[in-house]
């Protein structure tokens, strides 16, 4: 091939990149569902949901979380996917294309990219601990019924700068490889395999939990509400969890929406993802809480629930050495789809706006993540004295994203769809997939996006942050 030919070929692929029709995308409807559900399911279900539910009093928290998911999460998720599917661009490009000239709605996209770095910085570190725990579980190190002994194992891991960094790099390397393979071969194929495996593992572990003597107390903790525990910071936490769980407010759903086929039914896919994600969270709760109560542990062990209490619970049960391995393999597999959905946000941006190749975009993002991530990996050792707002960098990034940045971006996405993009554009995009799309449902959905969701988010945000 002559040099000229290569240049011509590159020019052709470059211009093809800008034409929506032949843009990279998901191939099958099943693949779209798997990738979308894969983005939702992750440490949020296995780590965050159980410890937050445990620390905030169980069922009352669960109910508020459920309401946030339906009234706030679902409408925002649908809005994000719709915008992405219509514009076929990365977060920033999508908002620039859809907004009237000169209005700075694209700033939502910039906030999303910032969130993706901050979340991945601590998320990859938790996955790093899980990876390390898979090995510890296999070698039997984790089998002590005494939480203090397990605490020592955990502390030894998180205060060791070398292990913390190296395991995080392993995680970054793994997700970098998947994203390098592209949308169809990387993201779609991986999640299509992961989701069923995850589900089977989870069902096995929950059946074990349910068949333990004394499981009932754990179930009533999870399902019998005590409303005296409800406070406005707690409501903010529940809403923040809904944003985190459904992967919204970052542009991940917008980016995935841009890879959707035009005939994909968005409200149906989004609702399916919401229900599927909820089932996985509840199964994780059923796997964990009955066992915690059956063996007399405390449900409110905080983030350590996964790394300190859970191993002690497994050590106390018959066949525990098998189940503890299964459990941590599950916890290592689940977050992969979620991490690649976050990584794809800056990668798509660097490709779409800066014209980089997928290879360069991925390499740059992973390199930056290794730097930002190290501020979390080293937060229990070398950088322990660095405490923004009296929090560890870990807690700070988590709080700043889940409780502030994601809800703010979600709020503005609703305001954009409701007040700028408007009803007829939304109706038109919805009917791409189904010309019989129900007009009344669209009106209801539009009304919720325009009035209900933004009002709720604003009130919860202001009162949760004590600004009201
Ligand atoms: N939902 C994922 C989880 O529960 C995390 C996640 C993936 C996410 N993509 C996101 C959170 C985008 C916020 C925004 O583990």
PDB file of C-alpha atoms and ligand atoms in Angstrom, residues 39-45 119 123 243-248 250 252 338 341-342 406, ligand 1:
ATOM      1  CA  UNK A  39     -22.923  -0.312  33.471  1.00  0.00           C
ATOM      2  CA  UNK A  40     -25.401  -0.291  36.329  1.00  0.00           C
ATOM      3  CA  UNK A  41     -24.369  -3.435  38.136  1.00  0.00           C
ATOM      4  CA  UNK A  42     -21.167  -3.221  40.105  1.00  0.00           C
ATOM      5  CA  UNK A  43     -19.679  -2.387  43.457  1.00  0.00           C
ATOM      6  CA  UNK A  44     -22.713  -0.180  43.941  1.00  0.00           C
ATOM      7  CA  UNK A  45     -24.798  -3.333  44.420  1.00  0.00           C
ATOM      8  CA  UNK A 119     -15.270   8.032  40.704  1.00  0.00           C
ATOM      9  CA  UNK A 123     -13.721   2.732  42.441  1.00  0.00           C
ATOM     10  CA  UNK A 243     -27.507   8.257  40.778  1.00  0.00           C
ATOM     11  CA  UNK A 244     -24.471   6.092  41.392  1.00  0.00           C
ATOM     12  CA  UNK A 245     -26.371   2.838  40.936  1.00  0.00           C
ATOM     13  CA  UNK A 246     -28.024   3.803  37.672  1.00  0.00           C
ATOM     14  CA  UNK A 247     -24.794   5.298  36.303  1.00  0.00           C
ATOM     15  CA  UNK A 248     -26.429   8.640  35.587  1.00  0.00           C
ATOM     16  CA  UNK A 250     -21.921  11.489  34.303  1.00  0.00           C
ATOM     17  CA  UNK A 252     -22.064   7.374  30.683  1.00  0.00           C
ATOM     18  CA  UNK A 338     -19.404  -0.505  35.336  1.00  0.00           C
ATOM     19  CA  UNK A 341     -18.835   2.447  31.067  1.00  0.00           C
ATOM     20  CA  UNK A 342     -17.080   5.136  33.089  1.00  0.00           C
ATOM     21  CA  UNK A 406     -23.952  13.628  39.714  1.00  0.00           C
TER      22      UNK A 406
HETATM   23  N1  LIG B   1     -23.450   1.919  38.611  1.00  0.00           N
HETATM   24  C1  LIG B   1     -22.145   1.412  38.889  1.00  0.00           C
HETATM   25  C2  LIG B   1     -22.176   0.642  40.203  1.00  0.00           C
HETATM   26  O1  LIG B   1     -23.154   0.567  40.840  1.00  0.00           O
HETATM   27  C3  LIG B   1     -21.109   2.510  38.957  1.00  0.00           C
HETATM   28  C4  LIG B   1     -21.098   3.341  37.745  1.00  0.00           C
HETATM   29  C5  LIG B   1     -20.844   2.916  36.460  1.00  0.00           C
HETATM   30  C6  LIG B   1     -21.385   4.720  37.655  1.00  0.00           C
HETATM   31  N2  LIG B   1     -20.966   3.946  35.591  1.00  0.00           N
HETATM   32  C7  LIG B   1     -21.286   5.065  36.285  1.00  0.00           C
HETATM   33  C8  LIG B   1     -21.725   5.659  38.591  1.00  0.00           C
HETATM   34  C9  LIG B   1     -21.562   6.361  35.878  1.00  0.00           C
HETATM   35  C10 LIG B   1     -21.978   6.965  38.172  1.00  0.00           C
HETATM   36  C11 LIG B   1     -21.915   7.323  36.836  1.00  0.00           C
HETATM   37  O2  LIG B   1     -21.223   0.084  40.618  1.00  0.00           O
END
